[in-house]
Tab-separated table of C-alpha atoms in Angstrom:
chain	number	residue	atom	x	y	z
A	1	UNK	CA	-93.567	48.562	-28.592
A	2	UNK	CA	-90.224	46.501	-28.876
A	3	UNK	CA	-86.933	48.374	-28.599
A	4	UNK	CA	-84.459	47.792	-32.245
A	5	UNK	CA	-81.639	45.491	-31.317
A	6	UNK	CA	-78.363	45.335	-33.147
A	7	UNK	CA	-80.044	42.379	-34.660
A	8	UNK	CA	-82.599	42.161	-37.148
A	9	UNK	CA	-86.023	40.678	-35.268
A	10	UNK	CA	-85.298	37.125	-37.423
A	11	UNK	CA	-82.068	36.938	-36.304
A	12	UNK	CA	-83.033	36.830	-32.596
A	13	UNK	CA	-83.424	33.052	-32.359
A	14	UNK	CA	-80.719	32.076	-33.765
A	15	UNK	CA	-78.740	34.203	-31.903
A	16	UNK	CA	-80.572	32.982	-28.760
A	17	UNK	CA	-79.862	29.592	-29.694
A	18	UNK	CA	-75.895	30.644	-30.177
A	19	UNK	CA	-75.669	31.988	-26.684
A	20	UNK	CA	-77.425	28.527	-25.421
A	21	UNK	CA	-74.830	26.663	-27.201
A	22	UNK	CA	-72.149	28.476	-25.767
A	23	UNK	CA	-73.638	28.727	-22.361
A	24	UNK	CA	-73.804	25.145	-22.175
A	25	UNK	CA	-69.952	24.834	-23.632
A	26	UNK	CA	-68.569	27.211	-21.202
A	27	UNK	CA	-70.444	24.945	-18.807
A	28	UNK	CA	-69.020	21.658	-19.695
A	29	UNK	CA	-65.161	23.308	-20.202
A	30	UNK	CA	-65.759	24.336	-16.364
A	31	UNK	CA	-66.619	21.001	-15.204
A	32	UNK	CA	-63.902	19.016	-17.103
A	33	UNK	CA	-61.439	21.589	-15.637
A	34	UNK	CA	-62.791	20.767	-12.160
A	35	UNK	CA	-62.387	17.097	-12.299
A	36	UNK	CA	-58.925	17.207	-13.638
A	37	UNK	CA	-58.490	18.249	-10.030
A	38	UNK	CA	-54.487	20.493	-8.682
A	39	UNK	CA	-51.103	19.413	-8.893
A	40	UNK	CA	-48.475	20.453	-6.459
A	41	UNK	CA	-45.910	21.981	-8.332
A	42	UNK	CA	-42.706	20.822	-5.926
A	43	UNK	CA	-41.706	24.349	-5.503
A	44	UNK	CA	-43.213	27.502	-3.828
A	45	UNK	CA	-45.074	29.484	-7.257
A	46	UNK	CA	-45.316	32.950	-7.294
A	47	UNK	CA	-48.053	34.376	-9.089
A	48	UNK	CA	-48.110	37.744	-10.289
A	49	UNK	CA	-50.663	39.362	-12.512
A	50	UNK	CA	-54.239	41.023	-13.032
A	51	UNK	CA	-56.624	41.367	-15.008
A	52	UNK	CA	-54.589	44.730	-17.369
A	53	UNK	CA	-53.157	43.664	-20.204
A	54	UNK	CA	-49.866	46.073	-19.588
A	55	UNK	CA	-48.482	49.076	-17.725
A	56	UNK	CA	-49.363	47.692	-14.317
A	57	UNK	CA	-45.683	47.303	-13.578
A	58	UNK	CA	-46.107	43.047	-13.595
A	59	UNK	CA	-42.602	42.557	-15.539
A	60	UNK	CA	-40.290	44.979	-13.480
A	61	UNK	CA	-41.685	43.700	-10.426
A	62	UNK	CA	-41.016	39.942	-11.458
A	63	UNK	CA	-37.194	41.447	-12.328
A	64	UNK	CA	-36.872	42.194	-9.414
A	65	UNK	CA	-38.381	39.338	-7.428
């Protein structure tokens, strides 16, 4: 007995064909980024951020850097 997706059962190939296609473009965007290879900026770069969109404190702390 198969468990009801939040697809209908037709839909299911398609879908898994969608995530293939994706897969695969994710896949190629990572390896063009990888040959294009880093630049050295000149300068020392700070970096601050995470992964929160906001109220992590990222802006007053770049104020006061």
């Amino acid at each position: 007995m198969s468990v009801p997706g939040p697809l209908p059962a037709f839909l299911a190939p398609v879908a898994h064909l969608a995530a293939l296609a994706y897969g695969l473009g994710v896949r190629a965007h990572g390896a063009w980024w990888s040959l294009r290879g880093s630049r050295d900026a000149g300068v020392p770069v700070i970096s601050v951020g995470n992964l929160t969109a906001g109220g992590t404190g990222k802006s007053p702390l770049v104020a006061a850097l």
